[in-house]
Short mmCIF file of C-alpha atoms and ligand atoms in Angstrom, two decimals:
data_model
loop_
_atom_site.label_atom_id
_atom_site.label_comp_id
_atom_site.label_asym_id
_atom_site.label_seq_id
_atom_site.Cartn_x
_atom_site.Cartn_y
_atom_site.Cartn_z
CA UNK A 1 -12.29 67.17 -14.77
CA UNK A 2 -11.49 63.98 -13.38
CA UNK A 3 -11.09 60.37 -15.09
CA UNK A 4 -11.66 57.33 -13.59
CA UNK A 5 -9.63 53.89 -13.71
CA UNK A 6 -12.03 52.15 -16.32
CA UNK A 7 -12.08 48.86 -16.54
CA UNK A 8 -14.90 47.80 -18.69
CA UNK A 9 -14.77 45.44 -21.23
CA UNK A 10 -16.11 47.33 -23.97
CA UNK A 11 -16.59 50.01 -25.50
CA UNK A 12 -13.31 50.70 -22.87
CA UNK A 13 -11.15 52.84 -22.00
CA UNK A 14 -8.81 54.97 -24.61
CA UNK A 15 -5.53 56.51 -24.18
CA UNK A 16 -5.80 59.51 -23.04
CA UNK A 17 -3.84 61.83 -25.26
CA UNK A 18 -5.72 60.35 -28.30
CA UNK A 19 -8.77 61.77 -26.69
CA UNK A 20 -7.15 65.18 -26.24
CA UNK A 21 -6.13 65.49 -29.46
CA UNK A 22 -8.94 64.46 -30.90
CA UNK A 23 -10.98 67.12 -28.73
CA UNK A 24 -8.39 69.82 -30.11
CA UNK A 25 -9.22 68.99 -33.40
CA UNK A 26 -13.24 68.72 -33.13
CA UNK A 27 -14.10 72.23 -34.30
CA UNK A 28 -11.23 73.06 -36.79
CA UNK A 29 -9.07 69.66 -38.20
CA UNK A 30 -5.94 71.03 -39.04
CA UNK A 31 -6.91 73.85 -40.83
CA UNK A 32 -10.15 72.70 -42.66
CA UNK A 33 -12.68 74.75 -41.02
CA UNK A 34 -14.52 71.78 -40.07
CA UNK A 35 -14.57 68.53 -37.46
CA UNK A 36 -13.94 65.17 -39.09
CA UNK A 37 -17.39 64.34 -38.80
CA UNK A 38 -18.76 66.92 -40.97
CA UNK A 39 -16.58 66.11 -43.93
CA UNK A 40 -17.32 64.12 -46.97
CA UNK A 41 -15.53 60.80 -46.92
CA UNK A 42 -14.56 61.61 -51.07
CA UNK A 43 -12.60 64.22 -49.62
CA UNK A 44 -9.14 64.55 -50.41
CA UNK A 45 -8.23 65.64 -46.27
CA UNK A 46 -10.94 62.48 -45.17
CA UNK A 47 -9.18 60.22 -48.21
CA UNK A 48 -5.31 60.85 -46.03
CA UNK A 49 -7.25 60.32 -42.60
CA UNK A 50 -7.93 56.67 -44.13
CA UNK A 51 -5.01 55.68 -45.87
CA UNK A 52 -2.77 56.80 -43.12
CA UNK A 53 -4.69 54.83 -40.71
CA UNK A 54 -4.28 51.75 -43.17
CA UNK A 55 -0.70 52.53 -44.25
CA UNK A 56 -0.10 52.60 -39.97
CA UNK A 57 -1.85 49.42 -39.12
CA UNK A 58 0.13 47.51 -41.87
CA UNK A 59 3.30 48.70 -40.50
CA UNK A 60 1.70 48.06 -36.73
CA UNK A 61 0.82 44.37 -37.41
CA UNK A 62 3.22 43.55 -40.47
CA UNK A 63 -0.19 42.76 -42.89
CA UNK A 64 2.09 41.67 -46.41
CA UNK A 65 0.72 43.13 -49.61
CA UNK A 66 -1.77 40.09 -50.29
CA UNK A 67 -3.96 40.76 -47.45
CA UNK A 68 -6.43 44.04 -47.98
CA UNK A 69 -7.64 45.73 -44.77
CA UNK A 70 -11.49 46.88 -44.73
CA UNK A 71 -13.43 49.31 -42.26
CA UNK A 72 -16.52 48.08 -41.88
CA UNK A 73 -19.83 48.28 -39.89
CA UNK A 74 -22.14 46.08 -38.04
CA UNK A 75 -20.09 45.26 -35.28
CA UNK A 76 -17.99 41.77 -34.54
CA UNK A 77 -21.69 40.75 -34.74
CA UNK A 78 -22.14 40.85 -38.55
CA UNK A 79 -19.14 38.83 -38.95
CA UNK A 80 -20.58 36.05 -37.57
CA UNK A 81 -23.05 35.98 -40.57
CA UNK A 82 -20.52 37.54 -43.61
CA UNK A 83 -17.46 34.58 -42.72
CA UNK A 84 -19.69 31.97 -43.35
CA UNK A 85 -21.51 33.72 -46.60
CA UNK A 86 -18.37 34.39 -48.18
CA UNK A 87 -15.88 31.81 -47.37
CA UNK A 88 -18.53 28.15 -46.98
CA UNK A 89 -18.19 27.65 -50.69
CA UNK A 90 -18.20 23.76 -49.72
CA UNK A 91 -21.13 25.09 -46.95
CA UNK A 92 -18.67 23.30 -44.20
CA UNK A 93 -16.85 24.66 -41.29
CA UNK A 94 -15.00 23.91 -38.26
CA UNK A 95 -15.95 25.90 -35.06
CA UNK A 96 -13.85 25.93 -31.65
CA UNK A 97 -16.09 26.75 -29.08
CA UNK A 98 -14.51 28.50 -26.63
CA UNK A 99 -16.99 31.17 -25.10
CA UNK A 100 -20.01 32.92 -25.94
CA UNK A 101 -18.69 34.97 -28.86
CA UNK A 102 -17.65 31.55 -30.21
CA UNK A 103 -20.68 30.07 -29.66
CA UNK A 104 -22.95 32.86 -31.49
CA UNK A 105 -20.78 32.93 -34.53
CA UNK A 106 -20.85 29.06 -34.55
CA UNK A 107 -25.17 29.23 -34.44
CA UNK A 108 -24.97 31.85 -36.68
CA UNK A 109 -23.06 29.79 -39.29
CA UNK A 110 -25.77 27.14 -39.13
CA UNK A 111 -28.31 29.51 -40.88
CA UNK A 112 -25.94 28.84 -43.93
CA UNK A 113 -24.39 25.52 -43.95
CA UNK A 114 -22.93 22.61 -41.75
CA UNK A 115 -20.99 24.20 -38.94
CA UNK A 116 -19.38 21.33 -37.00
CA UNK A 117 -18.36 21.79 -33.17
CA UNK A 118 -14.75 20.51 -33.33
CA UNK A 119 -13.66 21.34 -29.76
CA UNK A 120 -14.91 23.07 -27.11
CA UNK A 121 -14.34 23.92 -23.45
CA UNK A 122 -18.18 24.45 -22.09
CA UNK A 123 -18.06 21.61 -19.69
CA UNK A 124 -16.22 23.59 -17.31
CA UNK A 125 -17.74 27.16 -18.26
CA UNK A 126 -15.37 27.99 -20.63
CA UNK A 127 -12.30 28.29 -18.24
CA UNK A 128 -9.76 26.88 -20.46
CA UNK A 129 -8.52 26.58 -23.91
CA UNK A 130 -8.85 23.18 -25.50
CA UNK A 131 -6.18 21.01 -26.65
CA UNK A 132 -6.66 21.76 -30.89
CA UNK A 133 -3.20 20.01 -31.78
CA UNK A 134 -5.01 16.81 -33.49
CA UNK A 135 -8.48 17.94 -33.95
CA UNK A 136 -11.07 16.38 -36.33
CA UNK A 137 -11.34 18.60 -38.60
CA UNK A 138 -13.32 17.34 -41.89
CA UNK A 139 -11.41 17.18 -44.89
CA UNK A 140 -14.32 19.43 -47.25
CA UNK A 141 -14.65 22.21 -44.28
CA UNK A 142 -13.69 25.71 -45.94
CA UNK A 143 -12.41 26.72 -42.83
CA UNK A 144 -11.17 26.06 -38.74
CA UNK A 145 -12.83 29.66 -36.67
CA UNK A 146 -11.91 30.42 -33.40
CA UNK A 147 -12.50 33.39 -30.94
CA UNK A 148 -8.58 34.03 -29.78
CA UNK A 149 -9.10 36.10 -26.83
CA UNK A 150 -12.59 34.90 -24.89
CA UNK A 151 -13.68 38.52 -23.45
CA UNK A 152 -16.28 36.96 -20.76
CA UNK A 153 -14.28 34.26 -19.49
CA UNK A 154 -10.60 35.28 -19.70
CA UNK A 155 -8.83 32.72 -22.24
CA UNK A 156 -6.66 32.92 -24.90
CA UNK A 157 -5.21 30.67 -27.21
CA UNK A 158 -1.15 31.02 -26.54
CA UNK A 159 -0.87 28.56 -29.73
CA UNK A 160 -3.21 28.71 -32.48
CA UNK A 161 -4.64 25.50 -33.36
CA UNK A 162 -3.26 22.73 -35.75
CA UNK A 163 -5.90 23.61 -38.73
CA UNK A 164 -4.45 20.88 -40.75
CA UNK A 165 -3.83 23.10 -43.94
CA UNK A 166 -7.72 24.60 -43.68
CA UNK A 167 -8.00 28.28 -43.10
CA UNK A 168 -8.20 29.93 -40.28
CA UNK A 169 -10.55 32.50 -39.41
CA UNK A 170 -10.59 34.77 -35.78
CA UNK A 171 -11.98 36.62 -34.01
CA UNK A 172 -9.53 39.23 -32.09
CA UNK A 173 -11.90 41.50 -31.36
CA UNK A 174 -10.76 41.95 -27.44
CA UNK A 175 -6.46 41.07 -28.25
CA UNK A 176 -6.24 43.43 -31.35
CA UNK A 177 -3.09 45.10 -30.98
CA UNK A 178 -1.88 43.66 -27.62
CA UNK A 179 0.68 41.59 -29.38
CA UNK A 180 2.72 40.93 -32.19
CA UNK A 181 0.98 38.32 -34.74
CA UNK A 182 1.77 36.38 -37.69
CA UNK A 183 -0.75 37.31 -39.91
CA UNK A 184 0.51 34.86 -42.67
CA UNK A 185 -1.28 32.11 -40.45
CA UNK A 186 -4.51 33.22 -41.10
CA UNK A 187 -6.89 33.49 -43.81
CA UNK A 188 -9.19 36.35 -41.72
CA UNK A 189 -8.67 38.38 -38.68
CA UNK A 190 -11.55 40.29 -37.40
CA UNK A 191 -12.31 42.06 -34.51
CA UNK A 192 -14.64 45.19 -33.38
CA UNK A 193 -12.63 47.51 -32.47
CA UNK A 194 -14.38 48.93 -29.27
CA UNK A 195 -12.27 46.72 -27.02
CA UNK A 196 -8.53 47.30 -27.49
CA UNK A 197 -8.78 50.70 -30.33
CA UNK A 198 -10.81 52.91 -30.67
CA UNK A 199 -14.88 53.62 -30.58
CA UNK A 200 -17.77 51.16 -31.39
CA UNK A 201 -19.07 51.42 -34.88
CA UNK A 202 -15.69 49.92 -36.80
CA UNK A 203 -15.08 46.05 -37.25
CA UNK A 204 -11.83 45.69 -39.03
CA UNK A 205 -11.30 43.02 -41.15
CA UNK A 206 -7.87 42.16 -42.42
CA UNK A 207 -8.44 39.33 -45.11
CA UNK A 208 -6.21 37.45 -47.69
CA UNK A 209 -6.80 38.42 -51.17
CA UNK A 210 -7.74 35.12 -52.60
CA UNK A 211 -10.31 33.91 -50.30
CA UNK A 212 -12.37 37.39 -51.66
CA UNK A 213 -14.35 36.18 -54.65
CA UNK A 214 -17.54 36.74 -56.56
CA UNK A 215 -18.73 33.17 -55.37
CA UNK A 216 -20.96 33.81 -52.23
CA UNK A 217 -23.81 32.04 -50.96
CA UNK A 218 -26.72 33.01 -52.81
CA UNK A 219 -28.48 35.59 -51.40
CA UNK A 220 -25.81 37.52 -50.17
CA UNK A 221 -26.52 41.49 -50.09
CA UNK A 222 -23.92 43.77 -51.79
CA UNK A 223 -23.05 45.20 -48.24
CA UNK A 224 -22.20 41.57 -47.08
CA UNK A 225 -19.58 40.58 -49.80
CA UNK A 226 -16.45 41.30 -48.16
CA UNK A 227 -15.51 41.85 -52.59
CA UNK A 228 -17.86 44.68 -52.31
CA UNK A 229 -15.83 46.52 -49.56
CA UNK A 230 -12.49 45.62 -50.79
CA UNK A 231 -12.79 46.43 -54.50
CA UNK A 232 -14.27 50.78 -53.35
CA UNK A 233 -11.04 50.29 -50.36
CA UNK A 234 -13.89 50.32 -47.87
CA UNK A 235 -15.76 53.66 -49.03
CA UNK A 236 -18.68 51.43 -51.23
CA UNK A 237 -20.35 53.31 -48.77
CA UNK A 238 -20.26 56.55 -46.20
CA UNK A 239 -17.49 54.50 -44.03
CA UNK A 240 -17.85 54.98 -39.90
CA UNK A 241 -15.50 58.05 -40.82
CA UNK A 242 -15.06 59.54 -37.36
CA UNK A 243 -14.33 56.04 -35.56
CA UNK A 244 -11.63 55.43 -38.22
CA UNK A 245 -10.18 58.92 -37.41
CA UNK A 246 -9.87 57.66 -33.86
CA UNK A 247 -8.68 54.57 -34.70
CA UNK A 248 -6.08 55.83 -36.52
CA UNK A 249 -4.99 58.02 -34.26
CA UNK A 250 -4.64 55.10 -31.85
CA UNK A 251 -2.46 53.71 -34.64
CA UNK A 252 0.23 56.25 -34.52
CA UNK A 253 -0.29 56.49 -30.30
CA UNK A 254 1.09 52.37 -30.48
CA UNK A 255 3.75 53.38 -32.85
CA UNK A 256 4.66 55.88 -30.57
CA UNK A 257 5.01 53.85 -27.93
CA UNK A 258 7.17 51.39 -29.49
CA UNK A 259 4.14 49.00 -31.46
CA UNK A 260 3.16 45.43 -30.82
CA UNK A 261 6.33 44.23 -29.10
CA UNK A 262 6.40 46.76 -26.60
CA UNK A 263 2.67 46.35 -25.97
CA UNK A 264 3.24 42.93 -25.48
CA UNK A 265 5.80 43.68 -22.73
CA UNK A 266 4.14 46.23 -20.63
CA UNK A 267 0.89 43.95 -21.11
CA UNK A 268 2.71 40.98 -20.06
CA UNK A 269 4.01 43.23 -16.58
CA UNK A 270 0.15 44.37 -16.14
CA UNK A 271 -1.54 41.53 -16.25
CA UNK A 272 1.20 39.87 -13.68
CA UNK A 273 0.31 42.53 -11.12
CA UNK A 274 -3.11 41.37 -11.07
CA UNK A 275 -2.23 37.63 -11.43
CA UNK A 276 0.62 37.51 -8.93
CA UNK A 277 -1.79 39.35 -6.15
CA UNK A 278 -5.12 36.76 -7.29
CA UNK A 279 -2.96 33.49 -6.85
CA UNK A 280 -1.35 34.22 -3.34
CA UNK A 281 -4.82 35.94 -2.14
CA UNK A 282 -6.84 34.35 0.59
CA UNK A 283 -10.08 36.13 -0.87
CA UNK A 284 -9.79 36.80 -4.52
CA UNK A 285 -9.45 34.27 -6.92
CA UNK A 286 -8.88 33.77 -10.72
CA UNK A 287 -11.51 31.70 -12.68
CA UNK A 288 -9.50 30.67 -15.55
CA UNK A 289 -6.69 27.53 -16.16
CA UNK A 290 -3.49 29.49 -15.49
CA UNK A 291 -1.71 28.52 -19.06
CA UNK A 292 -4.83 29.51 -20.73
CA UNK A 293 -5.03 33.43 -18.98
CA UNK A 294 -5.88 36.47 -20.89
CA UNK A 295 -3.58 39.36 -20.99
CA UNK A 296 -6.92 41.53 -21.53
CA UNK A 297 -9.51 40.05 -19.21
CA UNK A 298 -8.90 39.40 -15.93
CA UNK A 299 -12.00 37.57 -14.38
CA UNK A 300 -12.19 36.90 -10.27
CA UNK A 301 -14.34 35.98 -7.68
CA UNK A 302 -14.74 35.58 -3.63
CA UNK A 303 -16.86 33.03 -3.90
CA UNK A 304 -19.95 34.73 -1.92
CA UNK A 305 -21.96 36.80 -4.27
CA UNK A 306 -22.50 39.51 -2.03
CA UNK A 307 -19.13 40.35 -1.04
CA UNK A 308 -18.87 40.21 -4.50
CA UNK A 309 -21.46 42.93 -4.83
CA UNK A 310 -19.56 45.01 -2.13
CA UNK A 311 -16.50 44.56 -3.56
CA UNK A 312 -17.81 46.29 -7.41
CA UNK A 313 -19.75 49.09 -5.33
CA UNK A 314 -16.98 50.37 -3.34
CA UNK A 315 -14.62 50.11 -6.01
CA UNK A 316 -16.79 52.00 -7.63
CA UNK A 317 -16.89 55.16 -5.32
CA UNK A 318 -12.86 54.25 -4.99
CA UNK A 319 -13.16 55.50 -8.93
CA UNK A 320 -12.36 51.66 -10.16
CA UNK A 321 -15.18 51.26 -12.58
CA UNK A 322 -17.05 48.68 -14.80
CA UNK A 323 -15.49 45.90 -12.40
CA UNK A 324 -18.90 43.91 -12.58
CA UNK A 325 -18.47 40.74 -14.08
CA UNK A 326 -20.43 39.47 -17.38
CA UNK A 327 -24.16 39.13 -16.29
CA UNK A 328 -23.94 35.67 -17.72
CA UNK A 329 -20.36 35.00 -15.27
CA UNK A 330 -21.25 36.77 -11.89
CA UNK A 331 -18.23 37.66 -10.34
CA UNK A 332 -15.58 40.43 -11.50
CA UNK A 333 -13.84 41.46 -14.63
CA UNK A 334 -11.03 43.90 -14.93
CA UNK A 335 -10.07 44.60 -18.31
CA UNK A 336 -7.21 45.34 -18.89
CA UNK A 337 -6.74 47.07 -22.76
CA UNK A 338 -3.46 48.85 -23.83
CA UNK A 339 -4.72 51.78 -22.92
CA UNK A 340 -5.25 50.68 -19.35
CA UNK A 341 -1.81 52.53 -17.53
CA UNK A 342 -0.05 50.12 -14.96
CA UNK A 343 -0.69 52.42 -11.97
CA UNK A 344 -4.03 51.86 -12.66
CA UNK A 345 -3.75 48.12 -11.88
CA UNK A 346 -1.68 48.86 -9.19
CA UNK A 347 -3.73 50.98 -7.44
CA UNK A 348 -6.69 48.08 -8.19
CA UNK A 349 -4.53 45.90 -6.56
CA UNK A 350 -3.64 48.33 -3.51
CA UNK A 351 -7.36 48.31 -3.23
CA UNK A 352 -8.22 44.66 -3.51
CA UNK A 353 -5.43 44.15 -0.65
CA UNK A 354 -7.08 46.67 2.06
CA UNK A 355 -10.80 45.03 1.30
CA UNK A 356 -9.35 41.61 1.56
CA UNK A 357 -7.68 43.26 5.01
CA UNK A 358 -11.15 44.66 5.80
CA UNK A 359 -13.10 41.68 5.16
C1 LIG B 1 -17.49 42.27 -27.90
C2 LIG B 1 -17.18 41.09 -28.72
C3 LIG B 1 -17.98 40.71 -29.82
C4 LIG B 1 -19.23 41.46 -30.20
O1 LIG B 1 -18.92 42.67 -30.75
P1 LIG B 1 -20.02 43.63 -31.38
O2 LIG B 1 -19.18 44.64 -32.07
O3 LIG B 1 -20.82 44.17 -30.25
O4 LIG B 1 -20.85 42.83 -32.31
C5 LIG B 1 -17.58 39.62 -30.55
N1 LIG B 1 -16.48 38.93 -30.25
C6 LIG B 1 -15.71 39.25 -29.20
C7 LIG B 1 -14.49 38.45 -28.91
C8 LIG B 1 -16.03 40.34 -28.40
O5 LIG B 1 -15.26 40.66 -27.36
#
């Protein structure tokens, strides 16, 4: 067997000794004759799998009592359509538009009321964050939604914006768990978590109590009422059981490993291996406004397209993988996840310095 240094943006690459574990366990899960995917979800062994994986993420990101956690389906996708169904009471929002992911979830919320643009950084292909410490917000919007970590372009927000008292709503899809975060600023934090924890198939959403009502656009389906999920404790339904096991089992591998400060260390060192080498390189270069970098995404170019092209296809057979940059971006995109080890972008980096030598 041999594993390669993955660096694809997502679904990406898992820590290893969750996968292990979780391959022990596929025939026989701790004494239950059976894998986790083959058992009810009422069951009293699939109810602990659950609850633990909660009880672990709670103690992970600090989520106080009034916030309920729910496993969910449909992807970061279906967000962009269940925010604005549940929370545009007034059928006003404010969207940031900071990337693509921003951008879809900002179309999507015209389908079901007045989404207003309120900043955005597309004149200079998303590169940066904007400024959103005195935004126009209007008064009546139900809430301010940003996407914190752009996964295409390589921003995030190192402040959160100045909502002016509205709620905030975001999309952490590609950050989840790389840092410690103070979930009492927001009203909704969301993310698919095929990016930074586990496999595709799970969005979780972590959502304060009060902004879960009965009062939904009209129309809403059962499935889409974020009440519906949060009254059953997100089993309504047959949940994605096995991508919660995994997910929880990446829950205990962070606590392990000391949990969201420590990430945010090691994360921090990672990312500056990469960064230090791209800004003092006379080939590779970062694409993003330096204050505005993502600890996750890491997107570069050479500025000729088909040393570009070189560059991902002998990384490639080098076993550096999934370095091809958004098909939208050109360029590459190493990303960078928690479960990415640091040898692994130092060895990158050992490699970018002998093709920069070479060509
Ligand atoms: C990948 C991604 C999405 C889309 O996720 P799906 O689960 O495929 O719908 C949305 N937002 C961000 C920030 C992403 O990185």
């Amino acid at each position: 067997m041999s594993r390669v240094y993955n660096f694809s943006a997502g679904p990406a690459v898992l820590p290893e000794e969750v996968l292990r574990e979780a391959a022990e366990e596929m025939l026989d899960y701790r004494g239950s004759g059976m894998s986790v995917m083959e058992m009810s979800h009422r069951s009293k062994i699939y109810d602990s799998i659950i609850k633990t994986a909660e009880a672990d993420l709670r103690e992970l990101m600090g989520i106080p009592d009034n916030y309920k956690v729910l496993f969910l389906q449909g992807g970061a996708s279906q967000q962009f359509a269940m925010i604005p169904m549940n929370l545009m009471k007034n059928k006003k929002a404010a969207y940031i538009v900071t990337g693509q992911w921003a951008k879809k979830a900002y179309q999507e919320a015209q389908i079901y009321g007045e989404a207003v643009k309120v900043a955005s950084s597309e004149d200079e292909t998303f590169s940066y964050i904007p400024d959103c410490s005195d935004l126009d917000i209007p008064k009546d919007a139900d809430y301010v939604y940003i996407c914190e970590n752009n996964t295409i372009y390589g921003t995030k927000y190192k402040k959160l914006p100045n909502t002016k008292g509205h709620t905030l709503v975001a999309d952490v899809s590609s950050c989840f768990l790389s840092e410690p975060v103070d979930v009492t600023k927001y009203g909704v934090i969301y993310g698919g978590v095929q990016k930074n924890i586990g496999p595709a198939g799970v969005v979780i959403v972590i959502i304060r109590e009060d902004l879960i009502t009965e009062d939904v656009l009209p129309g809403t389906p059962t499935m889409l009422k974020y009440k519906t999920h949060a009254d059953a404790d997100s089993l309504y339904n047959t949940p994605p059981a096995y991508g919660i096991y995994i997910c929880g089992k990446v829950f205990q591998w962070l606590k392990k490993m000391g949990g969201l400060e420590e990430m945010k260390k090691r994360n921090e060192e990672k990312a500056a291996v990469l960064y230090d080498f791209l800004d003092q390189s006379k080939l590779f270069k970062g694409t993003v406004r330096k204050e505005d970098r993502s600890l996750m995404n890491v997107p570069f170019v050479t500025g000729d397209k088909e040393l570009d092209a070189k560059f991902v296809k002998e990384a490639e057979a080098a076993g550096f993988v999934n370095l091809k940059g958004h098909r939208t971006v050109g360029g590459m995109r190493a990303s960078i996840y928690n479960a990415m080890p640091k040898e692994g972008v130092e060895k990158l980096v050992a490699f970018m310095k002998k093709f920069e030598e070479e060509n």
